[in-house]
Coordinates of C-alpha atoms in Angstrom, one line a residue:
X134 CA -36.4 91.7 -4.9
X135 CA -36.7 88.4 -6.8
X136 CA -38.4 87.9 -10.1
X137 CA -40.8 85.1 -9.6
X138 CA -41.3 82.1 -12.0
X139 CA -44.5 82.5 -14.0
X140 CA -46.4 81.1 -17.0
X141 CA -49.3 82.3 -19.1
X142 CA -52.2 80.4 -20.6
X143 CA -55.4 81.6 -22.3
X144 CA -58.8 80.6 -23.4
X145 CA -61.2 82.6 -25.6
X146 CA -62.3 84.9 -22.8
X147 CA -59.6 84.9 -20.1
X148 CA -55.9 85.3 -19.8
X149 CA -54.5 83.2 -16.9
X150 CA -51.3 84.0 -15.1
X151 CA -49.7 81.5 -12.7
X152 CA -47.0 83.0 -10.5
X153 CA -44.9 80.8 -8.2
X154 CA -44.0 82.6 -5.0
X155 CA -43.0 79.9 -2.4
X156 CA -42.5 81.2 1.2
X157 CA -44.2 84.5 0.4
X158 CA -46.7 86.2 2.7
X159 CA -50.0 85.5 1.1
X160 CA -51.7 88.2 3.2
X161 CA -49.6 90.9 1.7
X162 CA -49.6 91.0 -2.1
X163 CA -50.5 93.5 -4.7
X164 CA -51.7 93.1 -8.3
X165 CA -51.9 95.8 -10.9
X166 CA -53.1 95.4 -14.5
X167 CA -54.4 97.8 -17.1
X168 CA -54.4 97.5 -20.9
X169 CA -51.2 95.6 -21.8
X170 CA -49.5 96.1 -18.5
X171 CA -49.4 93.7 -15.6
X172 CA -47.5 94.0 -12.3
X173 CA -47.4 91.8 -9.2
X174 CA -45.8 92.2 -5.8
X175 CA -45.6 89.7 -2.9
X176 CA -42.6 90.2 -0.6
X177 CA -39.8 89.2 -1.5
X178 CA -41.1 88.7 -5.1
X179 CA -41.7 91.5 -7.5
X180 CA -42.9 91.1 -11.1
X181 CA -42.0 94.6 -12.0
X182 CA -43.3 94.8 -15.6
X183 CA -45.1 92.2 -17.7
X184 CA -46.0 93.6 -21.2
X185 CA -48.8 91.5 -22.6
X186 CA -49.4 90.9 -26.3
X187 CA -53.1 91.9 -25.9
X188 CA -55.3 94.1 -23.8
X189 CA -57.1 93.1 -20.7
X190 CA -59.9 94.8 -18.7
X191 CA -61.2 95.0 -15.1
X192 CA -64.9 94.3 -15.3
X193 CA -65.6 92.3 -12.2
X194 CA -65.0 88.9 -13.8
X195 CA -61.3 88.8 -12.7
X196 CA -60.4 86.1 -10.2
X197 CA -57.4 85.3 -8.0
X198 CA -56.5 82.3 -5.8
X199 CA -53.6 81.1 -3.8
X200 CA -52.5 77.5 -3.3
X201 CA -50.6 77.2 0.0
X202 CA -49.2 73.7 -0.8
X203 CA -47.7 74.7 -4.1
X204 CA -47.1 78.3 -3.2
X205 CA -48.7 79.6 -6.4
X206 CA -51.0 82.5 -7.3
X207 CA -53.5 81.9 -10.1
X208 CA -54.9 85.1 -11.6
X209 CA -57.6 85.2 -14.3
X210 CA -58.0 88.4 -16.2
X211 CA -60.8 89.1 -18.8
X212 CA -59.8 89.9 -22.3
X213 CA -60.9 93.2 -23.7
X214 CA -61.9 91.6 -26.9
X215 CA -63.5 88.2 -26.2
X216 CA -62.1 85.5 -28.5
X217 CA -59.0 87.4 -29.3
X218 CA -55.8 85.2 -29.6
X219 CA -52.8 86.5 -27.6
X220 CA -49.7 85.5 -29.6
X221 CA -46.3 84.8 -28.0
X222 CA -47.3 83.9 -24.4
X223 CA -44.4 81.5 -24.2
X224 CA -41.8 84.2 -25.1
X225 CA -41.1 85.1 -21.5
X226 CA -38.0 87.1 -22.2
X227 CA -39.9 89.4 -24.6
X228 CA -42.8 89.8 -22.2
X229 CA -40.4 90.9 -19.4
X230 CA -38.9 93.6 -21.6
X231 CA -40.1 97.2 -20.7
X232 CA -42.7 98.5 -23.0
X233 CA -40.5 101.3 -24.4
X234 CA -37.6 98.9 -25.1
X235 CA -39.7 96.6 -27.2
X236 CA -39.0 98.6 -30.3
X237 CA -35.9 97.8 -32.3
X238 CA -35.2 101.4 -32.8
X239 CA -32.0 102.7 -31.1
X240 CA -32.0 105.8 -28.9
X241 CA -30.1 107.6 -31.7
X242 CA -30.9 106.7 -35.2
X243 CA -30.9 108.0 -38.7
X244 CA -34.0 108.7 -40.6
X245 CA -32.9 106.4 -43.4
X246 CA -32.5 103.5 -41.0
X247 CA -36.1 104.2 -39.6
X248 CA -37.5 104.1 -43.1
X249 CA -35.7 100.9 -43.8
X250 CA -37.2 99.2 -40.7
X251 CA -40.7 100.2 -41.6
X252 CA -40.1 98.9 -45.1
X253 CA -38.9 95.6 -43.7
X254 CA -42.2 95.1 -41.9
X255 CA -44.1 95.3 -45.2
X256 CA -41.9 93.6 -47.8
X257 CA -41.8 89.9 -48.5
X258 CA -38.6 88.0 -48.3
X259 CA -37.2 86.2 -51.3
X260 CA -34.4 84.7 -49.2
X261 CA -31.8 85.5 -51.9
X262 CA -29.3 88.2 -51.2
X263 CA -28.4 90.4 -54.1
X264 CA -24.8 89.5 -55.3
X265 CA -22.3 92.1 -56.4
X266 CA -19.2 91.5 -58.5
X267 CA -16.1 90.9 -56.5
X268 CA -13.7 93.7 -56.6
X269 CA -10.1 93.3 -55.5
X270 CA -8.8 95.8 -53.0
X271 CA -5.4 96.8 -51.9
X272 CA -4.3 95.3 -48.6
X273 CA -4.0 98.7 -46.9
X274 CA -7.7 99.4 -47.7
X275 CA -8.9 96.3 -45.9
X276 CA -10.4 96.8 -42.5
X277 CA -8.3 95.6 -39.6
X278 CA -11.0 93.4 -38.2
X279 CA -13.8 91.4 -39.9
X280 CA -17.2 90.8 -38.3
X281 CA -18.9 87.6 -37.4
X282 CA -21.3 86.2 -34.9
X283 CA -25.1 86.8 -34.7
X284 CA -25.9 89.3 -37.5
X285 CA -22.2 89.9 -38.0
X286 CA -22.3 92.2 -34.9
X287 CA -19.1 90.9 -33.3
X288 CA -15.4 91.5 -34.0
X289 CA -12.1 91.3 -32.2
X290 CA -13.3 88.4 -29.9
X291 CA -10.7 86.0 -31.2
X292 CA -7.8 88.3 -30.6
X293 CA -8.5 87.9 -26.9
X294 CA -9.7 84.3 -26.9
X295 CA -7.7 82.6 -29.7
X296 CA -6.3 79.9 -27.4
X297 CA -9.8 78.9 -26.1
X298 CA -11.6 79.1 -29.4
X299 CA -9.0 77.1 -31.4
X300 CA -10.9 73.8 -30.5
X301 CA -14.3 75.3 -31.3
X302 CA -13.9 76.7 -34.8
X303 CA -11.8 75.6 -37.7
X304 CA -10.9 79.0 -39.2
X305 CA -7.6 80.5 -38.0
X306 CA -7.4 84.2 -37.2
X307 CA -11.0 85.0 -38.3
X308 CA -10.5 88.7 -37.4
X309 CA -8.1 89.1 -40.2
X310 CA -9.9 86.7 -42.7
X311 CA -12.6 88.1 -44.9
X312 CA -15.8 86.1 -45.6
X313 CA -14.8 85.1 -49.1
X314 CA -11.5 83.7 -48.0
X315 CA -13.2 81.8 -45.2
X316 CA -15.5 80.2 -47.7
X317 CA -12.6 79.2 -50.0
X318 CA -10.7 77.7 -47.1
X319 CA -13.8 75.8 -45.9
X320 CA -14.5 74.2 -49.3
X321 CA -10.8 73.2 -49.6
X322 CA -10.8 71.6 -46.1
X323 CA -14.0 69.7 -46.9
X324 CA -12.7 68.4 -50.2
X325 CA -9.5 67.2 -48.5
X326 CA -11.5 65.6 -45.7
X327 CA -13.9 63.6 -47.9
X328 CA -13.2 59.9 -47.8
X329 CA -14.8 57.9 -50.7
X330 CA -14.2 54.5 -48.9
X331 CA -16.1 55.7 -45.8
X332 CA -18.9 57.1 -47.9
X333 CA -19.3 53.9 -49.9
X334 CA -19.1 51.7 -46.7
X335 CA -22.1 53.7 -45.2
X336 CA -23.8 53.6 -48.6
X337 CA -23.8 49.8 -48.9
X338 CA -23.8 48.8 -45.2
X339 CA -26.5 51.1 -43.9
X340 CA -28.4 48.9 -41.4
X341 CA -27.5 51.2 -38.5
X342 CA -28.4 54.3 -40.5
X343 CA -31.8 52.9 -41.5
X344 CA -32.5 52.1 -37.9
X345 CA -31.9 55.7 -36.7
X346 CA -33.9 57.1 -39.6
X347 CA -37.0 55.4 -38.0
X348 CA -36.6 57.5 -34.9
X349 CA -39.4 60.1 -34.4
X350 CA -38.4 63.2 -32.4
X351 CA -41.0 65.3 -30.5
X352 CA -41.7 67.7 -33.4
X353 CA -42.9 64.9 -35.7
X354 CA -45.8 64.1 -33.5
X355 CA -46.5 67.8 -32.9
X356 CA -46.5 68.5 -36.6
X357 CA -48.8 65.6 -37.2
X358 CA -51.3 66.9 -34.7
X359 CA -51.1 70.4 -36.1
X360 CA -51.7 69.2 -39.7
X361 CA -54.7 67.1 -38.6
X362 CA -56.2 70.0 -36.8
X363 CA -55.6 72.4 -39.7
X364 CA -57.2 69.8 -42.1
X365 CA -60.3 69.7 -40.0
X366 CA -60.8 73.4 -39.5
X367 CA -59.3 74.4 -42.9
X368 CA -57.5 77.4 -41.3
X369 CA -54.3 78.1 -39.4
X370 CA -54.3 77.1 -35.7
X371 CA -52.3 78.1 -32.7
X372 CA -49.0 76.3 -33.0
X373 CA -48.0 77.1 -29.4
X374 CA -50.5 74.5 -28.2
X375 CA -48.3 71.7 -29.6
X376 CA -45.1 72.9 -28.0
X377 CA -44.7 72.6 -24.2
X378 CA -41.7 74.2 -22.4
X379 CA -40.3 72.5 -19.3
X380 CA -39.6 74.3 -16.1
X381 CA -35.9 74.1 -16.8
X382 CA -36.5 75.8 -20.2
X383 CA -38.6 78.5 -18.6
X384 CA -35.8 79.2 -16.1
X385 CA -33.4 79.6 -19.0
X386 CA -35.7 82.2 -20.6
X387 CA -35.9 84.1 -17.3
X388 CA -32.1 84.3 -17.1
X389 CA -31.7 85.9 -20.5
X390 CA -31.2 89.7 -20.6
X391 CA -33.5 91.4 -23.1
X392 CA -31.8 93.0 -26.0
X393 CA -32.8 94.8 -29.2
X394 CA -31.1 94.2 -32.5
X395 CA -30.7 96.8 -35.2
X396 CA -30.1 94.7 -38.3
X397 CA -30.0 95.9 -41.9
X398 CA -31.6 93.9 -44.7
X399 CA -28.5 91.9 -45.5
X400 CA -27.8 91.1 -41.9
X401 CA -31.4 89.9 -41.4
X402 CA -30.9 87.5 -44.3
X403 CA -27.7 86.2 -42.8
X404 CA -29.5 85.6 -39.5
X405 CA -32.4 83.7 -41.0
X406 CA -30.0 81.5 -43.2
X407 CA -27.7 80.9 -40.2
X408 CA -30.8 79.8 -38.2
X409 CA -31.5 77.1 -40.9
X410 CA -27.9 76.0 -40.8
X411 CA -27.9 75.6 -37.0
X412 CA -31.2 73.8 -37.0
X413 CA -30.0 71.3 -39.7
X414 CA -27.0 70.4 -37.6
X415 CA -29.2 70.0 -34.5
X416 CA -31.7 67.8 -36.3
X417 CA -28.9 65.5 -37.4
X418 CA -27.6 65.2 -33.8
X419 CA -31.1 64.4 -32.5
X420 CA -31.7 61.8 -35.2
X421 CA -28.4 60.0 -35.0
X422 CA -28.5 59.7 -31.2
X423 CA -32.2 59.1 -31.1
X424 CA -32.9 62.0 -28.8
X425 CA -30.2 61.2 -26.2
X426 CA -27.2 63.4 -25.5
X427 CA -23.6 62.3 -25.2
X428 CA -20.1 63.7 -25.1
X429 CA -20.2 64.1 -28.9
X430 CA -23.4 66.1 -29.1
X431 CA -21.6 69.4 -28.9
X432 CA -19.1 68.4 -31.5
X433 CA -21.8 67.2 -33.9
X434 CA -23.8 70.4 -33.8
X435 CA -20.9 72.8 -34.2
X436 CA -18.9 70.7 -36.7
X437 CA -21.9 70.2 -39.1
X438 CA -22.9 73.9 -39.0
X439 CA -20.5 76.1 -41.1
X440 CA -22.1 79.1 -39.4
X441 CA -20.7 78.0 -36.0
X442 CA -17.5 76.2 -37.2
X443 CA -16.4 78.6 -40.0
X444 CA -18.3 81.8 -39.1
X445 CA -19.9 81.4 -42.5
X446 CA -22.4 84.0 -43.8
X447 CA -24.6 82.4 -46.5
X448 CA -26.3 84.1 -49.4
X449 CA -29.1 81.6 -50.3
X450 CA -30.9 78.6 -48.9
X451 CA -29.4 76.3 -51.5
X452 CA -25.9 77.3 -50.3
X453 CA -26.9 76.3 -46.8
X454 CA -28.1 72.9 -47.9
X455 CA -25.0 72.3 -50.0
X456 CA -22.7 73.2 -47.1
X457 CA -24.6 71.0 -44.6
X458 CA -24.6 68.1 -47.1
X459 CA -20.9 68.3 -47.6
X460 CA -20.1 68.5 -43.9
X461 CA -22.3 65.5 -43.1
X462 CA -20.4 63.4 -45.7
X463 CA -17.0 64.5 -44.4
X464 CA -16.9 64.7 -40.6
X465 CA -19.3 62.6 -38.5
X466 CA -19.3 58.8 -37.9
X467 CA -22.3 58.1 -40.1
X468 CA -22.0 59.7 -43.5
X469 CA -25.1 59.0 -45.5
X470 CA -27.1 61.2 -47.8
X471 CA -30.3 59.9 -46.3
X472 CA -29.4 61.7 -43.1
X473 CA -29.1 65.0 -45.0
X474 CA -32.6 64.7 -46.5
X475 CA -34.0 63.6 -43.1
X476 CA -32.5 66.7 -41.4
X477 CA -34.0 69.0 -44.1
X478 CA -37.5 67.6 -43.6
X479 CA -37.2 67.9 -39.8
X480 CA -36.1 71.5 -40.1
X481 CA -39.1 72.3 -42.3
X482 CA -41.4 70.8 -39.6
X483 CA -39.8 72.9 -36.9
X484 CA -40.2 76.1 -38.8
X485 CA -43.8 75.3 -39.7
X486 CA -44.5 74.7 -36.0
X487 CA -43.6 78.4 -35.4
X488 CA -41.2 80.3 -33.2
X489 CA -42.1 78.3 -30.1
X490 CA -40.7 75.1 -31.6
X491 CA -37.6 77.0 -32.9
X492 CA -37.1 78.5 -29.5
X493 CA -37.3 75.1 -27.8
X494 CA -34.6 73.7 -30.1
X495 CA -32.4 76.7 -29.6
X496 CA -32.7 76.4 -25.8
X497 CA -31.6 72.7 -26.1
X498 CA -28.6 73.8 -28.2
X499 CA -27.8 76.4 -25.6
X500 CA -27.8 73.8 -22.9
X501 CA -25.6 71.4 -24.9
X502 CA -23.0 74.2 -25.4
X503 CA -23.2 75.4 -21.8
X504 CA -22.3 71.9 -20.6
X505 CA -19.3 71.7 -22.8
X506 CA -16.0 73.5 -22.4
X507 CA -15.1 75.6 -24.4
X508 CA -18.1 75.4 -26.7
X509 CA -20.0 77.6 -24.3
X510 CA -18.4 80.6 -26.1
X511 CA -20.7 79.8 -29.1
X512 CA -23.6 80.7 -26.9
X513 CA -22.2 84.2 -26.5
X514 CA -21.5 84.6 -30.2
X515 CA -24.7 83.1 -31.6
X516 CA -27.2 81.0 -29.6
X517 CA -28.1 83.4 -26.8
X518 CA -28.8 86.2 -29.3
X519 CA -30.9 83.7 -31.4
X520 CA -33.0 82.8 -28.3
X521 CA -33.8 86.4 -27.6
X522 CA -34.3 87.5 -31.2
X523 CA -36.6 84.6 -32.2
X524 CA -39.1 85.6 -29.5
X525 CA -39.7 88.9 -31.4
X526 CA -39.8 87.4 -34.9
X527 CA -43.0 87.5 -36.9
X528 CA -44.6 84.1 -37.4
X529 CA -45.2 84.9 -41.1
X530 CA -41.5 85.2 -41.6
X531 CA -40.8 81.8 -40.3
X532 CA -43.7 80.4 -42.4
X533 CA -42.3 82.0 -45.5
X534 CA -38.8 80.6 -44.6
X535 CA -40.1 77.1 -44.1
X536 CA -42.0 77.3 -47.5
X537 CA -38.8 78.4 -49.3
X538 CA -36.8 75.7 -47.6
X539 CA -39.3 73.1 -48.6
X540 CA -39.2 74.2 -52.2
X541 CA -35.4 74.1 -52.4
X542 CA -34.0 70.8 -53.7
X543 CA -30.7 69.2 -52.9
X544 CA -29.3 66.5 -55.2
X545 CA -26.1 64.5 -54.9
X546 CA -24.7 66.2 -57.9
X547 CA -24.8 69.5 -56.0
X548 CA -22.5 68.3 -53.3
X549 CA -19.4 68.3 -55.5
X550 CA -17.9 65.0 -54.5
X551 CA -19.0 63.0 -57.6
X552 CA -21.2 60.8 -55.4
X553 CA -23.2 59.4 -58.3
X554 CA -20.1 58.4 -60.2
X555 CA -18.6 56.7 -57.1
X556 CA -21.8 54.8 -56.5
X557 CA -22.1 53.6 -60.1
X558 CA -18.5 52.4 -60.1
X559 CA -18.9 50.6 -56.8
X560 CA -22.1 48.9 -58.1
X561 CA -20.2 47.7 -61.2
X562 CA -17.4 46.3 -59.1
X563 CA -19.9 44.6 -56.8
X564 CA -21.7 43.0 -59.7
X565 CA -18.4 41.7 -61.1
X566 CA -17.5 40.2 -57.8
X567 CA -20.9 38.6 -57.5
X568 CA -20.5 37.1 -61.0
X569 CA -17.1 35.7 -60.1
X570 CA -18.4 34.3 -56.9
X571 CA -21.3 32.7 -58.7
X572 CA -19.0 31.1 -61.3
X573 CA -16.7 29.8 -58.5
X574 CA -19.7 28.3 -56.7
X575 CA -20.9 26.5 -59.8
X576 CA -17.4 25.0 -60.5
X577 CA -17.1 24.0 -56.8
X578 CA -20.5 22.3 -56.9
X579 CA -19.6 20.4 -60.1
X580 CA -16.2 19.2 -58.9
X581 CA -17.3 17.4 -55.8
X582 CA -20.2 15.7 -57.6
X583 CA -17.9 14.1 -60.2
X584 CA -15.4 13.1 -57.5
X585 CA -18.1 11.7 -55.4
X586 CA -19.4 9.6 -58.4
X587 CA -15.9 8.3 -58.9
X588 CA -15.4 7.5 -55.3
X589 CA -18.8 5.9 -55.1
X590 CA -18.1 3.6 -58.1
X591 CA -14.7 2.7 -56.6
X592 CA -16.2 2.0 -53.3
X593 CA -18.9 -0.1 -54.8
X594 CA -16.4 -2.1 -56.9
X595 CA -14.1 -2.6 -53.9
X596 CA -17.1 -3.6 -51.8
X597 CA -18.3 -6.1 -54.3
X598 CA -14.8 -7.5 -54.8
X599 CA -14.3 -7.8 -51.0
X600 CA -17.7 -9.5 -50.7
X601 CA -16.7 -11.9 -53.5
X602 CA -13.4 -12.6 -51.9
X603 CA -15.1 -13.1 -48.6
X604 CA -17.6 -15.5 -50.0
X605 CA -14.8 -17.4 -51.8
X606 CA -12.8 -17.6 -48.7
X607 CA -15.8 -18.8 -46.7
X608 CA -16.5 -21.5 -49.3
X609 CA -12.9 -22.6 -49.1
X610 CA -12.9 -22.7 -45.4
X611 CA -16.2 -24.6 -45.2
X612 CA -15.2 -27.1 -47.9
X613 CA -11.6 -27.9 -46.9
X614 CA -11.4 -27.4 -43.2
X615 CA -9.3 -30.5 -42.5
X616 CA -7.4 -30.3 -45.7
X617 CA -6.4 -26.7 -44.8
X618 CA -5.1 -28.0 -41.5
X619 CA -3.0 -30.6 -43.2
X620 CA -1.6 -28.2 -45.7
X621 CA -0.7 -25.9 -42.9
X622 CA 1.2 -28.7 -41.2
X623 CA 2.9 -29.6 -44.5
X624 CA 4.0 -25.9 -45.0
X625 CA 5.5 -25.8 -41.5
X626 CA 7.4 -29.0 -42.1
X627 CA 8.6 -27.7 -45.5
X628 CA 10.2 -24.8 -43.8
X629 CA 12.0 -27.2 -41.4
X630 CA 13.3 -29.1 -44.4
X631 CA 15.0 -26.0 -45.9
X632 CA 16.3 -24.7 -42.6
X633 CA 19.4 -26.0 -40.8
X634 CA 19.1 -28.3 -37.9
X635 CA 17.1 -26.6 -35.1
X636 CA 17.1 -27.3 -31.4
X637 CA 13.8 -26.3 -29.9
X638 CA 13.1 -26.5 -26.2
X639 CA 15.7 -29.2 -25.4
X640 CA 16.4 -31.5 -28.3
X641 CA 17.6 -34.9 -26.8
X642 CA 20.0 -37.2 -28.6
X643 CA 19.8 -41.0 -28.4
X644 CA 21.2 -43.9 -30.3
X645 CA 18.5 -44.0 -32.8
X646 CA 15.8 -41.8 -31.2
X647 CA 15.2 -38.1 -30.5
X648 CA 12.6 -36.4 -28.4
X649 CA 11.1 -33.0 -29.6
X650 CA 9.3 -31.1 -26.8
X651 CA 7.0 -28.2 -27.6
X652 CA 6.0 -25.7 -24.9
X653 CA 4.2 -23.0 -26.8
X654 CA 1.0 -21.8 -25.0
X655 CA -1.0 -21.2 -28.2
X656 CA 0.0 -24.6 -29.5
X657 CA -1.1 -26.2 -26.2
X658 CA -4.6 -24.8 -26.5
X659 CA -5.0 -25.8 -30.1
X660 CA -3.7 -29.3 -29.5
X661 CA -7.0 -30.2 -27.8
X662 CA -9.2 -29.8 -30.8
X663 CA -9.1 -32.6 -33.5
X664 CA -7.5 -36.0 -34.4
X665 CA -5.3 -36.9 -37.4
X666 CA -5.5 -40.2 -39.5
X667 CA -2.6 -42.7 -39.4
X668 CA -1.6 -42.2 -43.0
X669 CA -0.7 -38.7 -42.3
X670 CA 1.7 -39.8 -39.6
X671 CA 3.4 -42.2 -42.0
X672 CA 3.8 -39.5 -44.6
X673 CA 5.2 -37.0 -42.2
X674 CA 7.7 -39.6 -41.0
X675 CA 8.9 -40.1 -44.6
X676 CA 9.4 -36.4 -45.1
X677 CA 11.3 -35.8 -41.8
X678 CA 13.4 -38.9 -42.4
X679 CA 15.1 -37.3 -45.3
X680 CA 15.5 -33.9 -43.7
X681 CA 16.7 -34.7 -40.2
X682 CA 19.5 -37.2 -39.6
X683 CA 20.5 -37.0 -36.0
X684 CA 22.4 -40.3 -35.7
X685 CA 24.6 -39.7 -38.7
X686 CA 25.6 -36.0 -37.8
X687 CA 25.6 -35.6 -34.0
X688 CA 28.5 -33.1 -34.0
X689 CA 26.7 -30.7 -36.4
X690 CA 23.8 -30.5 -34.1
X691 CA 25.5 -28.1 -31.7
X692 CA 26.8 -25.8 -34.4
X693 CA 23.4 -25.5 -36.1
X694 CA 21.3 -25.0 -33.0
X695 CA 20.4 -21.3 -33.3
X696 CA 17.2 -21.1 -31.3
X697 CA 14.8 -18.5 -32.7
X698 CA 11.5 -17.6 -31.1
X699 CA 9.5 -17.3 -34.3
X700 CA 10.8 -20.7 -35.6
X701 CA 10.1 -22.2 -32.2
X702 CA 6.5 -21.3 -32.6
X703 CA 6.5 -22.8 -36.1
X704 CA 8.0 -26.0 -34.7
X705 CA 4.5 -26.9 -33.5
X706 CA 2.8 -29.0 -36.2
X707 CA -0.8 -29.8 -36.6
X708 CA -0.4 -33.6 -36.1
X709 CA 1.1 -33.0 -32.7
X710 CA -2.1 -31.3 -31.6
X711 CA -4.1 -34.3 -32.4
X712 CA -2.0 -36.6 -30.3
X713 CA -3.7 -35.3 -27.1
X714 CA -6.5 -37.2 -25.7
X715 CA -9.5 -36.0 -23.8
X716 CA -7.9 -36.4 -20.4
X717 CA -5.3 -33.8 -21.2
X718 CA -2.3 -36.2 -20.8
X719 CA 0.5 -36.2 -23.3
X720 CA 1.1 -39.3 -25.6
X721 CA 3.9 -40.4 -27.9
X722 CA 3.3 -40.7 -31.6
X723 CA 5.5 -43.6 -32.9
X724 CA 6.0 -44.3 -36.5
X725 CA 6.9 -47.7 -37.9
X726 CA 10.3 -49.0 -36.9
X727 CA 12.9 -47.8 -39.3
X728 CA 16.5 -46.9 -39.3
X729 CA 16.2 -43.4 -37.7
X730 CA 12.8 -42.9 -36.2
X731 CA 11.8 -39.5 -34.8
X732 CA 9.5 -39.3 -31.9
X733 CA 7.6 -36.1 -31.0
X734 CA 6.9 -35.4 -27.4
X735 CA 3.9 -33.1 -26.9
X736 CA 3.9 -31.9 -23.3
X737 CA 1.2 -30.0 -21.6
X738 CA 1.1 -28.2 -18.3
X739 CA -0.1 -31.3 -16.6
X740 CA 3.0 -33.2 -17.7
X741 CA 5.3 -30.4 -16.7
X742 CA 3.8 -30.3 -13.3

């Protein structure tokens, strides 16, 4: 027989049970209900025993219907007391438990244990475990195995699974390590792991952290709706209406095997405080990944919870918060104190929403561990038992726990890493660096301004001087255009006087006459521009007469004829240019008849052709 999937809802007068039985024969089904008991049969499905949290009656108002498309039976049963609220309809594992096994009493028990259980139902929790002075014991009196897990009910597990659990927990050989030594080793490992540089980097550069702190998980909206409804009615409301379980979560609940836990007062305190520690780590994981799961989700939850990672058994809520704060600042990627306070406030909301919200979170943790190898072992040690146990927990216990957690404060000074001193020192260093940068910026701003003023003044002076020179040169060019040409010719001839005899482009010797031929292209172009007065020709003749004596030294001409290209260009004189007429033909310039006259032959391209 198969146990069908089902869910329960209620209104003030009726309890509604929806049972999913696909492929069942609707013509053959049987329903039985009386008081708190409900049974259903439709081959091959059999809901053997469903123990309800309230009484129902058969008075003719009951109804049943079958949806062939969905394959679901919907059964409405009248409540014996109209308006009565049935608590815990979402706790499917607890509802499936046989009525006789719902008690936490074992089959064989001591009278003292029974009295203690009844006392537990009445007393109020102060959430602080009584401490006793530590007494050293001889090694031979220590037990061979120490307990751990949910309610410290397990032992000897790590002797068989040490290799698999070495990557899950940080404590080595927990079966032989007492709780006090586990705590000392944990604190030493956290102190060694703390990195001030990483903490200060996240403290000053917290843009990413501030972004994830804005994320609102599902319980924030549910808590807001619950608070608004309570404010309107001024009384407590049904918190289950704000928590909805998915079909996958319901399937998880149906797979759990119902158990009963016999816990003494000290163990119950350990269980409640361990629950806070696990929820804190889970809230950090949800916040930092904004509700998404990744390959690091399992590591985050188990690493930040000392209950899971070090098998810690806490004695007070403050110890839980200190441990969680230390581990957040030591291990994950984002190490910011704001994430610690955010996880605390989220855990308070979850506890205030009641056991349905706590169960939903535990089911998510169970799924995360189940999908990770070898973290699934933590489900067997802790999470599965928590999922079953929380369904039978009194709502007032969770409300008292949330109130105590809300009143407990955690400051940076409680962490033990001297966070405030580190932050103050870092702020001073930052202020000094800012002051030095500011001073450097001022000096840099002053230096370029003075240099620019100097360069500007130099540039203006150079500009004015160049303009002055330019204007002077323009005036000189405009006023002495022809005189400059004459002076240029005189300078060229002066060079010829100081130089030895030069033969340029074929110097011809005659009895009393020499012909000087010029073939420079630039000179040919410039020869076509202007005319020269006759007095200038006579003056040039006198100057060349003293410098060039061809008839008296004919033999020295060959020895002194070093032809240079630069001097060849200088051989062209300004008067030669003016001997050219408008027709472009070359003419001879002949001086007055004297002893050694010198004739210049100015040839052009036309003549050469």
